């Protein structure tokens, strides 16, 4: 169920959100998978395959297969979709996806502890520049808190103020629910807040929440429809992205 009945529809009408140069940027909300970290290819995909192996299942997702499955958000739903597509009755596919998901999360935690999932180049520098200028940084993800928290702690320390995950907000992207929950918890103004995403589902969620969205895509999402984003780049090191944020950051506080 959506967290805030009615609010999604209200926000969905505000598709022209645009934080402009000179506007005082108040907060930036980051997606996790594919945005902060290259987690899909070397993290989640590997965790799913190990889960299948342990369960004695013949299923295996190679890079290309997994790329197509990324359109299904939520690990249990992604597995259920796959099983059903391969002939399993829907109820059984859903049950198996739900049963395997906790173990997949455990394996993902192990991979994170091993350092298999790393920040995307340039993203930490951007976050630090935002914090140095008094811009709050938050997270809105459909990932599970059990692996999101250790990942953020290992890779980003205590940089993020508010973290909303798919554990609390079960209405997954492209629903705006996770973004709306961050706005509700922080009181940040949507017209002074920017979302950073990597995928079509993520951009749609941010835009539906009334936020200006910047897209930094990766090898899996380079062909996604990212049309709703104000700026689309392939990397956080991109000068256009660095300049875009610089034009909207508050003036440096004296001594900062
Ligand atoms: Mg993503």
Short mmCIF file of C-alpha atoms and ligand atoms in Angstrom, two decimals:
data_model
loop_
_atom_site.label_atom_id
_atom_site.label_comp_id
_atom_site.label_asym_id
_atom_site.label_seq_id
_atom_site.Cartn_x
_atom_site.Cartn_y
_atom_site.Cartn_z
CA UNK A 1 0.00 0.00 0.00
CA UNK A 2 1.25 3.52 -0.71
CA UNK A 3 2.35 5.31 2.44
CA UNK A 4 0.37 8.45 1.77
CA UNK A 5 -2.95 7.96 -0.04
CA UNK A 6 -3.63 10.73 -2.51
CA UNK A 7 -0.24 12.35 -2.33
CA UNK A 8 1.23 10.42 -5.26
CA UNK A 9 -1.51 11.73 -7.55
CA UNK A 10 -0.97 15.27 -6.28
CA UNK A 11 2.76 15.11 -6.88
CA UNK A 12 2.36 13.36 -10.25
CA UNK A 13 0.93 16.56 -11.71
CA UNK A 14 4.09 18.52 -10.89
CA UNK A 15 6.23 17.31 -13.74
CA UNK A 16 7.93 20.64 -14.40
CA UNK A 17 9.97 20.69 -11.22
CA UNK A 18 13.22 22.44 -11.99
CA UNK A 19 15.84 23.58 -9.51
CA UNK A 20 17.49 26.39 -11.48
CA UNK A 21 20.94 27.99 -11.31
CA UNK A 22 21.05 30.25 -8.27
CA UNK A 23 18.19 28.43 -6.53
CA UNK A 24 19.25 27.40 -3.06
CA UNK A 25 19.66 23.65 -3.18
CA UNK A 26 18.43 22.23 0.13
CA UNK A 27 18.79 18.48 -0.22
CA UNK A 28 19.88 15.76 -2.63
CA UNK A 29 18.33 12.30 -2.46
CA UNK A 30 20.34 9.43 -3.95
CA UNK A 31 19.19 6.08 -5.27
CA UNK A 32 21.49 3.20 -4.23
CA UNK A 33 21.51 0.39 -6.80
CA UNK A 34 23.35 1.47 -9.92
CA UNK A 35 23.61 5.09 -8.72
CA UNK A 36 25.75 5.22 -5.57
CA UNK A 37 27.27 1.81 -6.25
CA UNK A 38 27.72 -0.61 -9.13
CA UNK A 39 25.77 -3.18 -7.18
CA UNK A 40 23.78 -5.01 -9.80
CA UNK A 41 26.38 -6.81 -11.86
CA UNK A 42 28.86 -7.84 -9.16
CA UNK A 43 26.56 -7.78 -6.15
CA UNK A 44 22.93 -8.70 -6.64
CA UNK A 45 23.43 -10.86 -9.73
CA UNK A 46 26.10 -12.93 -8.00
CA UNK A 47 23.95 -13.21 -4.86
CA UNK A 48 20.94 -14.44 -6.84
CA UNK A 49 23.05 -17.05 -8.64
CA UNK A 50 24.60 -18.33 -5.40
CA UNK A 51 21.10 -18.55 -3.90
CA UNK A 52 19.88 -20.64 -6.84
CA UNK A 53 22.92 -22.90 -6.55
CA UNK A 54 22.48 -23.44 -2.82
CA UNK A 55 18.80 -24.27 -3.34
CA UNK A 56 19.77 -26.89 -5.95
CA UNK A 57 18.06 -24.96 -8.75
CA UNK A 58 19.43 -25.03 -12.32
CA UNK A 59 18.75 -21.30 -12.84
CA UNK A 60 21.63 -18.95 -13.62
CA UNK A 61 21.53 -15.31 -14.71
CA UNK A 62 24.31 -14.23 -17.04
CA UNK A 63 25.08 -10.53 -17.58
CA UNK A 64 22.67 -10.08 -20.49
CA UNK A 65 19.80 -12.02 -18.90
CA UNK A 66 20.15 -10.06 -15.67
CA UNK A 67 20.16 -6.78 -17.59
CA UNK A 68 16.69 -7.57 -18.94
CA UNK A 69 15.39 -8.66 -15.52
CA UNK A 70 16.37 -5.32 -13.95
CA UNK A 71 13.08 -3.88 -15.16
CA UNK A 72 11.40 -5.91 -12.41
CA UNK A 73 12.05 -4.12 -9.10
CA UNK A 74 12.29 -6.02 -5.82
CA UNK A 75 14.39 -9.18 -5.51
CA UNK A 76 11.55 -11.55 -4.64
CA UNK A 77 9.42 -10.19 -7.49
CA UNK A 78 12.34 -10.49 -9.90
CA UNK A 79 12.81 -14.16 -9.01
CA UNK A 80 9.05 -14.85 -9.15
CA UNK A 81 8.85 -13.25 -12.60
CA UNK A 82 11.69 -15.46 -13.81
CA UNK A 83 10.25 -18.70 -12.40
CA UNK A 84 6.83 -17.91 -13.82
CA UNK A 85 8.26 -17.07 -17.21
CA UNK A 86 9.93 -20.48 -17.18
CA UNK A 87 6.66 -22.30 -16.65
CA UNK A 88 6.06 -22.29 -12.88
CA UNK A 89 2.46 -21.58 -11.74
CA UNK A 90 2.21 -17.95 -10.50
CA UNK A 91 1.39 -18.74 -6.85
CA UNK A 92 4.29 -21.23 -6.62
CA UNK A 93 6.66 -18.79 -8.33
CA UNK A 94 5.72 -16.06 -5.86
CA UNK A 95 6.12 -18.38 -2.89
CA UNK A 96 9.55 -19.57 -4.06
CA UNK A 97 10.71 -15.98 -4.69
CA UNK A 98 9.64 -14.99 -1.19
CA UNK A 99 11.25 -18.07 0.36
CA UNK A 100 14.62 -17.55 -1.37
CA UNK A 101 14.83 -13.80 -0.85
CA UNK A 102 16.10 -13.76 2.79
CA UNK A 103 19.04 -16.02 1.84
CA UNK A 104 19.80 -13.84 -1.18
CA UNK A 105 19.91 -10.84 1.18
CA UNK A 106 22.35 -12.70 3.48
CA UNK A 107 24.64 -13.50 0.56
CA UNK A 108 24.47 -9.88 -0.56
CA UNK A 109 25.57 -8.83 2.94
CA UNK A 110 28.52 -11.23 2.68
CA UNK A 111 29.53 -9.77 -0.68
CA UNK A 112 29.36 -6.26 0.78
CA UNK A 113 31.50 -7.30 3.75
CA UNK A 114 34.03 -8.73 1.27
CA UNK A 115 34.16 -5.37 -0.52
CA UNK A 116 32.65 -6.66 -3.77
CA UNK A 117 30.35 -3.64 -4.12
CA UNK A 118 32.05 -0.28 -4.56
CA UNK A 119 31.03 3.39 -4.92
CA UNK A 120 30.82 4.65 -8.49
CA UNK A 121 33.75 6.90 -9.40
CA UNK A 122 33.21 10.54 -8.46
CA UNK A 123 30.07 10.06 -6.38
CA UNK A 124 31.80 10.37 -3.01
CA UNK A 125 33.45 13.64 -4.09
CA UNK A 126 30.05 15.02 -5.13
CA UNK A 127 28.48 14.02 -1.80
CA UNK A 128 31.33 15.64 0.15
CA UNK A 129 31.04 18.86 -1.88
CA UNK A 130 27.30 18.99 -1.13
CA UNK A 131 27.82 18.40 2.59
CA UNK A 132 30.58 21.05 2.72
CA UNK A 133 28.06 23.59 1.42
CA UNK A 134 25.34 22.65 3.86
CA UNK A 135 23.23 20.56 1.48
CA UNK A 136 21.67 17.56 3.22
CA UNK A 137 22.12 14.19 1.52
CA UNK A 138 19.55 11.40 1.85
CA UNK A 139 18.81 7.99 0.35
CA UNK A 140 15.62 6.62 -1.23
CA UNK A 141 15.99 3.02 -2.33
CA UNK A 142 13.83 0.00 -3.00
CA UNK A 143 16.63 -2.19 -1.61
CA UNK A 144 16.34 -4.11 1.64
CA UNK A 145 17.60 -2.37 4.80
CA UNK A 146 19.47 -5.52 5.90
CA UNK A 147 22.03 -4.99 3.12
CA UNK A 148 21.58 -1.27 2.43
CA UNK A 149 22.72 -0.19 5.91
CA UNK A 150 26.00 -2.18 5.93
CA UNK A 151 26.70 -1.10 2.36
CA UNK A 152 26.21 2.60 3.12
CA UNK A 153 28.24 2.34 6.31
CA UNK A 154 31.13 0.56 4.63
CA UNK A 155 31.25 2.78 1.55
CA UNK A 156 30.00 6.16 2.79
CA UNK A 157 30.34 6.21 6.60
CA UNK A 158 27.77 8.48 8.23
CA UNK A 159 27.35 10.92 5.34
CA UNK A 160 23.63 10.31 4.80
CA UNK A 161 21.05 11.95 7.06
CA UNK A 162 17.87 10.02 6.26
CA UNK A 163 17.73 6.61 4.62
CA UNK A 164 14.42 5.18 3.40
CA UNK A 165 14.49 1.61 2.08
CA UNK A 166 12.16 -0.94 0.55
CA UNK A 167 11.82 -2.51 4.00
CA UNK A 168 9.77 0.46 5.25
CA UNK A 169 8.19 1.53 1.95
CA UNK A 170 7.05 -1.57 0.12
CA UNK A 171 5.53 0.32 -2.81
CA UNK A 172 8.55 -0.01 -5.11
CA UNK A 173 9.83 2.41 -7.77
CA UNK A 174 8.51 3.66 -10.19
CA UNK A 175 6.12 4.52 -7.38
CA UNK A 176 7.21 7.82 -5.79
CA UNK A 177 6.52 6.40 -2.30
CA UNK A 178 10.18 6.16 -1.15
CA UNK A 179 10.88 9.75 -2.25
CA UNK A 180 7.67 11.03 -0.65
CA UNK A 181 8.67 9.32 2.58
CA UNK A 182 12.09 11.06 2.59
CA UNK A 183 10.36 14.41 2.00
CA UNK A 184 7.89 13.68 4.80
CA UNK A 185 10.58 12.64 7.29
CA UNK A 186 12.96 15.52 6.54
CA UNK A 187 10.50 18.30 5.74
CA UNK A 188 12.65 19.17 2.69
CA UNK A 189 10.94 21.31 0.07
CA UNK A 190 10.47 19.39 -3.22
CA UNK A 191 11.21 22.56 -5.19
CA UNK A 192 14.67 22.79 -3.57
CA UNK A 193 15.48 19.09 -3.64
CA UNK A 194 17.16 17.07 -6.38
CA UNK A 195 17.03 13.29 -6.91
CA UNK A 196 19.90 11.34 -8.44
CA UNK A 197 19.02 8.14 -10.30
CA UNK A 198 20.41 5.73 -12.88
CA UNK A 199 17.35 4.00 -14.37
CA UNK A 200 14.01 4.56 -16.02
CA UNK A 201 12.03 3.31 -13.01
CA UNK A 202 14.04 5.56 -10.71
CA UNK A 203 13.65 8.69 -12.84
CA UNK A 204 9.91 8.07 -13.08
CA UNK A 205 9.67 7.71 -9.30
CA UNK A 206 11.57 10.95 -8.68
CA UNK A 207 9.57 12.93 -11.25
CA UNK A 208 6.29 11.59 -9.85
CA UNK A 209 7.41 12.84 -6.43
CA UNK A 210 7.73 16.34 -7.88
CA UNK A 211 11.52 16.37 -7.81
CA UNK A 212 14.11 17.61 -10.26
CA UNK A 213 16.01 14.51 -11.32
CA UNK A 214 19.57 14.03 -12.56
CA UNK A 215 20.45 10.70 -14.19
CA UNK A 216 23.89 9.11 -14.13
CA UNK A 217 23.48 5.86 -16.01
CA UNK A 218 25.67 2.75 -16.02
CA UNK A 219 26.34 -0.09 -18.46
CA UNK A 220 23.02 -1.74 -17.54
CA UNK A 221 20.86 1.37 -17.83
CA UNK A 222 22.47 3.22 -20.73
CA UNK A 223 19.54 2.31 -23.02
CA UNK A 224 16.86 3.17 -20.45
CA UNK A 225 14.37 5.93 -21.18
CA UNK A 226 15.68 8.67 -18.87
CA UNK A 227 13.72 11.45 -20.56
CA UNK A 228 12.28 12.85 -17.33
CA UNK A 229 15.76 13.77 -16.08
CA UNK A 230 17.05 17.35 -16.44
CA UNK A 231 20.57 16.15 -17.11
CA UNK A 232 21.74 12.73 -18.30
CA UNK A 233 25.40 11.75 -17.93
CA UNK A 234 27.41 8.53 -17.91
CA UNK A 235 29.55 9.35 -14.90
CA UNK A 236 29.74 11.46 -11.75
CA UNK A 237 33.05 12.82 -13.03
CA UNK A 238 31.26 14.41 -15.98
CA UNK A 239 32.04 18.18 -16.02
CA UNK A 240 28.42 18.98 -16.98
CA UNK A 241 27.17 17.26 -13.84
CA UNK A 242 29.79 18.87 -11.59
CA UNK A 243 28.96 22.29 -13.08
CA UNK A 244 25.20 21.70 -12.77
CA UNK A 245 25.47 21.13 -9.04
CA UNK A 246 28.00 23.92 -8.53
CA UNK A 247 25.55 26.44 -10.03
CA UNK A 248 22.90 25.40 -7.52
CA UNK A 249 24.91 24.94 -4.34
CA UNK A 250 24.59 27.60 -1.65
CA UNK A 251 27.56 29.94 -1.30
CA UNK A 252 30.42 28.43 0.64
CA UNK A 253 30.02 29.15 4.35
CA UNK A 254 32.97 31.14 5.64
CA UNK A 255 35.66 28.82 6.93
CA UNK A 256 34.02 25.73 5.34
MG1 LIG B 1 18.91 2.32 -9.45
#
